Amino acid sequence: MRYWLMKSEPTDVSINDLANFPEQSVAWYGVRNYLARNYMRDQMQIGDGVFFYHSNCKEPGIAGIAKVISVAYPDAKQFEKKSKYFDPKATQEQPRWFNVDVQLVKKIALISLPELRKHPELERMGTLQRGNRLSITPVDPSEWKFILKNLVRD
DNA sequence: GCCAACGTTGGC
DNA sequence: GCCAACGTTGGC
């Protein structure tokens, strides 16, 4: 069992969008970075914990708790010519991009980025590192527990 | 909208 | 295989 922080732009998929989807779940399509892909393809397992993070928006931060509910499978968007995630080099036989499905556990009061930065216990979190732009980063179990215990409010 | 950081591309 | 150019990310 691992823990992850996964970024989504709320103008694309917000925590409220997730809450309104069937099964409150979504395919995490559109990851086009190899390291982030590898996390999904090689390491994620059903049941892994996810912080659902709002990025590139007015109030960036952790907006909810979610979980991984599928292992990785080929990202359908890479085959769709009209999609901005289309990849001409990907084939059905040799897909290049993968995604898992993620399901909402609960929406929480936003834990803002400045709030996260206040805590020395969290200063090593991948997403807080200078220059880090990865949309998926591992969360240490100690960081996961710290946030749940001290920062998560309904 | 700016811009630093950084991943990817492609010429050589 | 180097590396300059380019594109993207994402906080501010």
mmCIF file of C-alpha atoms (C1' of nucleotides) in Angstrom:
data_model
loop_
_atom_site.group_PDB
_atom_site.id
_atom_site.type_symbol
_atom_site.label_atom_id
_atom_site.label_comp_id
_atom_site.label_asym_id
_atom_site.label_seq_id
_atom_site.Cartn_x
_atom_site.Cartn_y
_atom_site.Cartn_z
ATOM 1 C CA MET A 1 0.000 0.000 0.000
ATOM 2 C CA ARG A 2 1.448 3.284 -1.145
ATOM 3 C CA TYR A 3 0.357 6.886 -1.098
ATOM 4 C CA TRP A 4 0.376 9.449 -3.865
ATOM 5 C CA LEU A 5 -0.319 13.061 -4.612
ATOM 6 C CA MET A 6 -2.019 13.551 -7.970
ATOM 7 C CA LYS A 7 -2.493 16.977 -9.517
ATOM 8 C CA SER A 8 -5.499 17.979 -11.508
ATOM 9 C CA GLU A 9 -6.371 21.360 -12.882
ATOM 10 C CA PRO A 10 -9.819 22.159 -11.525
ATOM 11 C CA THR A 11 -10.809 23.690 -14.858
ATOM 12 C CA ASP A 12 -10.234 20.200 -16.258
ATOM 13 C CA VAL A 13 -11.384 17.908 -13.437
ATOM 14 C CA SER A 14 -12.112 19.425 -10.036
ATOM 15 C CA ILE A 15 -12.943 17.653 -6.800
ATOM 16 C CA ASN A 16 -16.596 18.551 -7.371
ATOM 17 C CA ASP A 17 -16.470 17.115 -10.865
ATOM 18 C CA LEU A 18 -15.103 13.914 -9.382
ATOM 19 C CA ALA A 19 -17.900 13.842 -6.818
ATOM 20 C CA ASN A 20 -20.460 14.076 -9.613
ATOM 21 C CA PHE A 21 -19.018 11.433 -11.913
ATOM 22 C CA PRO A 22 -20.592 7.966 -12.025
ATOM 23 C CA GLU A 23 -19.129 5.906 -9.164
ATOM 24 C CA GLN A 24 -17.341 9.150 -8.186
ATOM 25 C CA SER A 25 -14.417 7.864 -10.202
ATOM 26 C CA VAL A 26 -12.352 8.965 -13.167
ATOM 27 C CA ALA A 27 -9.698 7.588 -15.497
ATOM 28 C CA TRP A 28 -6.537 9.574 -14.815
ATOM 29 C CA TYR A 29 -5.936 10.268 -18.490
ATOM 30 C CA GLY A 30 -3.510 12.720 -19.996
ATOM 31 C CA VAL A 31 -0.314 12.004 -18.087
ATOM 32 C CA ARG A 32 2.440 12.527 -20.656
ATOM 33 C CA ASN A 33 5.498 12.357 -18.482
ATOM 34 C CA TYR A 34 7.427 9.109 -18.300
ATOM 35 C CA LEU A 35 8.202 9.179 -14.612
ATOM 36 C CA ALA A 36 4.592 9.888 -13.682
ATOM 37 C CA ARG A 37 3.474 7.193 -16.116
ATOM 38 C CA ASN A 38 5.849 4.710 -14.541
ATOM 39 C CA TYR A 39 4.451 5.414 -11.104
ATOM 40 C CA MET A 40 0.999 4.493 -12.367
ATOM 41 C CA ARG A 41 2.054 1.565 -14.511
ATOM 42 C CA ASP A 42 4.655 -0.028 -12.263
ATOM 43 C CA GLN A 43 3.828 0.912 -8.714
ATOM 44 C CA MET A 44 0.204 1.777 -8.179
ATOM 45 C CA GLN A 45 -2.039 -0.857 -6.721
ATOM 46 C CA ILE A 46 -5.722 -1.031 -5.972
ATOM 47 C CA GLY A 47 -6.361 0.600 -2.628
ATOM 48 C CA ASP A 48 -3.439 3.027 -2.708
ATOM 49 C CA GLY A 49 -4.229 6.357 -1.063
ATOM 50 C CA VAL A 50 -4.354 9.557 -3.114
ATOM 51 C CA PHE A 51 -4.318 13.215 -2.238
ATOM 52 C CA PHE A 52 -6.341 14.946 -4.937
ATOM 53 C CA TYR A 53 -4.518 18.223 -5.570
ATOM 54 C CA HIS A 54 -5.807 21.280 -7.384
ATOM 55 C CA SER A 55 -3.037 22.844 -9.451
ATOM 56 C CA ASN A 56 -2.660 25.834 -11.738
ATOM 57 C CA CYS A 57 -5.557 27.665 -10.157
ATOM 58 C CA LYS A 58 -6.322 30.479 -7.752
ATOM 59 C CA GLU A 59 -6.042 28.348 -4.628
ATOM 60 C CA PRO A 60 -3.690 25.432 -5.188
ATOM 61 C CA GLY A 61 -3.776 22.695 -2.567
ATOM 62 C CA ILE A 62 -5.137 19.335 -1.492
ATOM 63 C CA ALA A 63 -8.874 19.316 -2.142
ATOM 64 C CA GLY A 64 -9.795 15.751 -1.273
ATOM 65 C CA ILE A 65 -8.873 12.193 -0.454
ATOM 66 C CA ALA A 66 -9.184 9.543 -3.118
ATOM 67 C CA LYS A 67 -8.003 6.036 -3.799
ATOM 68 C CA VAL A 68 -6.707 3.949 -6.672
ATOM 69 C CA ILE A 69 -9.387 1.515 -7.857
ATOM 70 C CA SER A 70 -7.727 -0.091 -10.879
ATOM 71 C CA VAL A 71 -4.316 -1.121 -12.012
ATOM 72 C CA ALA A 72 -2.901 0.751 -14.994
ATOM 73 C CA TYR A 73 -4.259 0.208 -18.500
ATOM 74 C CA PRO A 74 -3.652 2.050 -21.778
ATOM 75 C CA ASP A 75 -4.820 5.677 -21.753
ATOM 76 C CA ALA A 76 -7.606 5.826 -24.344
ATOM 77 C CA LYS A 77 -6.837 9.436 -25.275
ATOM 78 C CA GLN A 78 -3.527 8.544 -26.912
ATOM 79 C CA PHE A 79 -5.479 6.868 -29.734
ATOM 80 C CA GLU A 80 -8.018 9.650 -30.277
ATOM 81 C CA LYS A 81 -6.889 11.838 -33.147
ATOM 82 C CA LYS A 82 -8.980 14.776 -31.998
ATOM 83 C CA SER A 83 -7.733 14.691 -28.435
ATOM 84 C CA LYS A 84 -5.011 17.033 -27.296
ATOM 85 C CA TYR A 85 -3.502 13.942 -25.707
ATOM 86 C CA PHE A 86 -3.283 12.097 -29.038
ATOM 87 C CA ASP A 87 0.100 10.478 -29.599
ATOM 88 C CA PRO A 88 0.831 9.459 -33.199
ATOM 89 C CA LYS A 89 3.595 7.140 -32.060
ATOM 90 C CA ALA A 90 1.326 5.070 -29.840
ATOM 91 C CA THR A 91 -0.349 1.961 -31.223
ATOM 92 C CA GLN A 92 -2.872 -0.480 -29.809
ATOM 93 C CA GLU A 93 -0.156 -3.126 -29.858
ATOM 94 C CA GLN A 94 2.380 -0.826 -28.236
ATOM 95 C CA PRO A 95 0.622 1.811 -26.192
ATOM 96 C CA ARG A 96 2.880 4.437 -24.760
ATOM 97 C CA TRP A 97 0.679 5.949 -22.045
ATOM 98 C CA PHE A 98 -1.200 4.388 -19.186
ATOM 99 C CA ASN A 99 -3.609 5.452 -16.520
ATOM 100 C CA VAL A 100 -5.309 4.104 -13.439
ATOM 101 C CA ASP A 101 -8.830 4.833 -12.217
ATOM 102 C CA VAL A 102 -9.216 6.984 -9.132
ATOM 103 C CA GLN A 103 -12.277 7.199 -6.886
ATOM 104 C CA LEU A 104 -13.271 9.869 -4.405
ATOM 105 C CA VAL A 105 -13.081 8.912 -0.749
ATOM 106 C CA LYS A 106 -14.041 12.300 0.620
ATOM 107 C CA LYS A 107 -13.903 15.944 -0.164
ATOM 108 C CA ILE A 108 -12.115 17.967 2.510
ATOM 109 C CA ALA A 109 -11.631 21.595 3.396
ATOM 110 C CA LEU A 110 -8.843 22.743 1.086
ATOM 111 C CA ILE A 111 -5.346 22.372 2.516
ATOM 112 C CA SER A 112 -3.646 25.226 0.728
ATOM 113 C CA LEU A 113 -0.132 25.153 -0.599
ATOM 114 C CA PRO A 114 1.045 27.813 1.913
ATOM 115 C CA GLU A 115 -0.471 25.696 4.701
ATOM 116 C CA LEU A 116 1.432 22.639 3.511
ATOM 117 C CA ARG A 117 4.628 24.660 3.434
ATOM 118 C CA LYS A 118 4.239 25.679 7.068
ATOM 119 C CA HIS A 119 5.029 22.247 8.410
ATOM 120 C CA PRO A 120 8.610 21.000 8.694
ATOM 121 C CA GLU A 121 7.218 17.444 8.711
ATOM 122 C CA LEU A 122 6.185 17.984 5.097
ATOM 123 C CA GLU A 123 9.121 19.886 3.702
ATOM 124 C CA ARG A 124 10.420 16.815 1.877
ATOM 125 C CA MET A 125 7.159 16.154 0.061
ATOM 126 C CA GLY A 126 7.818 15.756 -3.641
ATOM 127 C CA THR A 127 5.288 18.295 -4.723
ATOM 128 C CA LEU A 128 6.755 20.978 -2.451
ATOM 129 C CA GLN A 129 10.266 20.652 -3.851
ATOM 130 C CA ARG A 130 11.606 23.617 -5.751
ATOM 131 C CA GLY A 131 11.054 23.291 -9.443
ATOM 132 C CA ASN A 132 9.019 20.126 -9.172
ATOM 133 C CA ARG A 133 6.374 19.907 -11.822
ATOM 134 C CA LEU A 134 5.543 16.239 -11.755
ATOM 135 C CA SER A 135 1.814 15.684 -11.759
ATOM 136 C CA ILE A 136 2.133 12.501 -9.712
ATOM 137 C CA THR A 137 4.489 12.197 -6.761
ATOM 138 C CA PRO A 138 4.851 9.551 -4.050
ATOM 139 C CA VAL A 139 3.799 10.557 -0.551
ATOM 140 C CA ASP A 140 5.710 9.095 2.353
ATOM 141 C CA PRO A 141 3.526 7.173 4.829
ATOM 142 C CA SER A 142 4.669 9.524 7.588
ATOM 143 C CA GLU A 143 3.564 12.508 5.511
ATOM 144 C CA TRP A 144 0.243 10.863 4.741
ATOM 145 C CA LYS A 145 -0.396 10.208 8.419
ATOM 146 C CA PHE A 146 0.699 13.679 9.447
ATOM 147 C CA ILE A 147 -1.671 15.325 7.007
ATOM 148 C CA LEU A 148 -4.610 13.097 7.937
ATOM 149 C CA LYS A 149 -4.053 13.657 11.622
ATOM 150 C CA ASN A 150 -3.291 17.364 11.641
ATOM 151 C CA LEU A 151 -4.561 19.047 8.510
ATOM 152 C CA VAL A 152 -7.588 17.210 7.158
ATOM 153 C CA ARG A 153 -10.881 18.824 8.103
ATOM 154 C CA ASP A 154 -14.221 17.873 6.688
ATOM 155 C "C1'" DG B 1 0.420 37.255 -17.803
ATOM 156 C "C1'" DC B 2 5.178 36.505 -16.235
ATOM 157 C "C1'" DC B 3 8.865 33.582 -15.935
ATOM 158 C "C1'" DA B 4 11.895 29.941 -13.722
ATOM 159 C "C1'" DA B 5 12.439 25.229 -14.053
ATOM 160 C "C1'" DC B 6 12.824 21.435 -16.604
ATOM 161 C "C1'" DG B 7 11.461 17.744 -20.069
ATOM 162 C "C1'" DT B 8 11.561 16.810 -25.014
ATOM 163 C "C1'" DT B 9 12.986 17.309 -29.713
ATOM 164 C "C1'" DG B 10 15.905 17.231 -33.480
ATOM 165 C "C1'" DG B 11 20.050 18.827 -36.053
ATOM 166 C "C1'" DC B 12 24.618 17.782 -36.194
ATOM 167 C "C1'" DG C 1 25.307 11.496 -27.786
ATOM 168 C "C1'" DC C 2 25.552 16.545 -27.262
ATOM 169 C "C1'" DC C 3 23.042 20.565 -26.616
ATOM 170 C "C1'" DA C 4 20.328 24.641 -28.269
ATOM 171 C "C1'" DA C 5 15.738 25.561 -29.115
ATOM 172 C "C1'" DC C 6 11.347 24.966 -27.871
ATOM 173 C "C1'" DG C 7 7.171 23.780 -25.217
ATOM 174 C "C1'" DT C 8 4.951 23.023 -20.839
ATOM 175 C "C1'" DT C 9 4.094 23.448 -15.959
ATOM 176 C "C1'" DG C 10 2.420 25.895 -12.301
ATOM 177 C "C1'" DG C 11 3.158 29.272 -8.535
ATOM 178 C "C1'" DC C 12 2.935 33.970 -8.081
#
